[in-house]
Coordinates of C-alpha atoms in Angstrom, one line a residue:
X12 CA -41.3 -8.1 50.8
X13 CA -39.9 -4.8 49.5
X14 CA -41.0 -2.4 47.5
X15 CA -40.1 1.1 46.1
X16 CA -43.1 3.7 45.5
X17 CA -42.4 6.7 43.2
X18 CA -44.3 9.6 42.3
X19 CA -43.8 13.3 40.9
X20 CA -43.3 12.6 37.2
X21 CA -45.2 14.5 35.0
X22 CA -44.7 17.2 31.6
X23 CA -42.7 20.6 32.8
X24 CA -41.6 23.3 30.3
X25 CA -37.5 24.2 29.9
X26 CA -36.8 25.8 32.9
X27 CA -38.9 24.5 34.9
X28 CA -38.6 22.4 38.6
X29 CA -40.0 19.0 39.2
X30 CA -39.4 17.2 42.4
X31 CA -39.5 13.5 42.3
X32 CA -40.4 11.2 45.9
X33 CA -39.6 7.5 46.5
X34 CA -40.2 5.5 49.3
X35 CA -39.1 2.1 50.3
X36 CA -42.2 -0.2 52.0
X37 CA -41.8 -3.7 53.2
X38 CA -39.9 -6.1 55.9
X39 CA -36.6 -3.9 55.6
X40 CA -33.8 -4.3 58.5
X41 CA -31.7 -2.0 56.6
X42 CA -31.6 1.0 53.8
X43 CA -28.1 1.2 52.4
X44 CA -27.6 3.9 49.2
X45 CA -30.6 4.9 47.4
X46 CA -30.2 6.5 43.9
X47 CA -32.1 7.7 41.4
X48 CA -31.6 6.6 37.3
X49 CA -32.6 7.9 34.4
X50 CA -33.1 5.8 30.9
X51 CA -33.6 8.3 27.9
X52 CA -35.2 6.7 24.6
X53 CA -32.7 4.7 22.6
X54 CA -29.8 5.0 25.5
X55 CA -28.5 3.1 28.4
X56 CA -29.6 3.7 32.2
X57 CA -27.6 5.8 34.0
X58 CA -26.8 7.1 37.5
X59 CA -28.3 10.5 38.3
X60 CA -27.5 10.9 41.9
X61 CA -26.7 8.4 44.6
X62 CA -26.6 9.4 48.7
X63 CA -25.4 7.0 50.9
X64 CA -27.0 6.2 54.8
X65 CA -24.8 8.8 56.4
X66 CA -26.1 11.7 53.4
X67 CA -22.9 11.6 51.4
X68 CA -24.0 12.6 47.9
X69 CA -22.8 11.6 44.3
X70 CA -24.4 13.3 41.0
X71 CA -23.6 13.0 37.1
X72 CA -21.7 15.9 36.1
X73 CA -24.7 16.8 33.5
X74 CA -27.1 17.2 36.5
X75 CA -24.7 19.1 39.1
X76 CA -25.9 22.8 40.2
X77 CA -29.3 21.9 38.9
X78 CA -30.2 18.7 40.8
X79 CA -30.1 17.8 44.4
X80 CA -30.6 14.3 46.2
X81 CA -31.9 14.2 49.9
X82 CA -33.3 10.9 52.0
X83 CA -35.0 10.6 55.6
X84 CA -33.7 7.6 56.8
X85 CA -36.6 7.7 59.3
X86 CA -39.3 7.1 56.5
X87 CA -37.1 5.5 53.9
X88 CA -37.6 8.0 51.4
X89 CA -35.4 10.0 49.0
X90 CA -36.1 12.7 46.8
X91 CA -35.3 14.3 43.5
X92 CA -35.4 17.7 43.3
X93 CA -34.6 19.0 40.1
X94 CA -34.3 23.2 38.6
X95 CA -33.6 24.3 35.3
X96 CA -35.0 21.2 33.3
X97 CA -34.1 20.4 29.6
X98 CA -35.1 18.5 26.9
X99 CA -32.2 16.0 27.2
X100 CA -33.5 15.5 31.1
X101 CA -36.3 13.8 29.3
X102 CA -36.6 9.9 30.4
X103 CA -38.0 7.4 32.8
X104 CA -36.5 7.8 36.0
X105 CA -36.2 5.0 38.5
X106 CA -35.4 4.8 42.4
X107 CA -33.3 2.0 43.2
X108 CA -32.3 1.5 47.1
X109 CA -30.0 -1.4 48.3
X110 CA -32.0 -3.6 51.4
X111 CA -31.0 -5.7 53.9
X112 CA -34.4 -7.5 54.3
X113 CA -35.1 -8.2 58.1
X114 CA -36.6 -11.5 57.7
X115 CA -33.6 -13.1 56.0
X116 CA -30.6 -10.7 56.4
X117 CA -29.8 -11.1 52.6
X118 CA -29.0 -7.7 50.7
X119 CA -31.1 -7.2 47.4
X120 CA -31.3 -4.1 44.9
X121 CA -34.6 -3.0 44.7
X122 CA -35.6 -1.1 41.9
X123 CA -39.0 1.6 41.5
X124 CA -41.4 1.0 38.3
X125 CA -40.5 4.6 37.1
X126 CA -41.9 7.3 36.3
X127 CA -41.9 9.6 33.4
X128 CA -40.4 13.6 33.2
X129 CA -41.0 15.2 30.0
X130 CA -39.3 18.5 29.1
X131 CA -41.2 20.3 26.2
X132 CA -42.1 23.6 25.7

């Protein structure tokens, strides 16, 4: 009943800006945080950046100053805007979005299909 649509991904030299979109379809009462992951090749997810309801924001200290997180809680979407990209930014990224679903007022964790950002010159 929920789903979470990403686009953006693509190939973007070092140095470059990508900005990634997600939004959150379905029978939703409810968007709690949204965040966006990142799984390199060979390594664990990990949080990028988080933002809560109210727009308090979290990021990983290896994305700070280059990467900013922003959500309209109107459309359910949140974004990924990211500057200065490097090779080790490389991975899949995934939206995830905590939902209260309407139908059932049970929370879930919903997660995006990912997409791909390659840095490479």
């Amino acid at each position: 009943q929920v789903q979470l649509v990403e686009s953006g991904g693509g190939v973007v030299q070092p140095g470059g800006s990508l900005r990634l979109s997600c939004a959150a379809s379905g029978t939703i009462f409810r968007v709690n945080a949204m965040g966006w992951y990142r799984q390199a090749p060979g390594k664990q997810r990990e949080l990028v950046a988080s933002i809560t309801s109210a727009g308090s924001t979290n990021y990983a200290d290896s994305v700070k100053g280059r990467f900013t997180i922003s959500r309209d809680n109107a459309k359910n979407t949140v974004w990924l805007q990211m500057h200065s990209l490097a090779p080790e930014d490389t991975a899949v990224y995934y939206c995830n979005a905590g939902v209260v679903v309407s139908t059932t007022y049970t929370y879930l964790e919903q997660w995006g299909q990912g997409t791909r950002v390659t840095v490479s010159s």
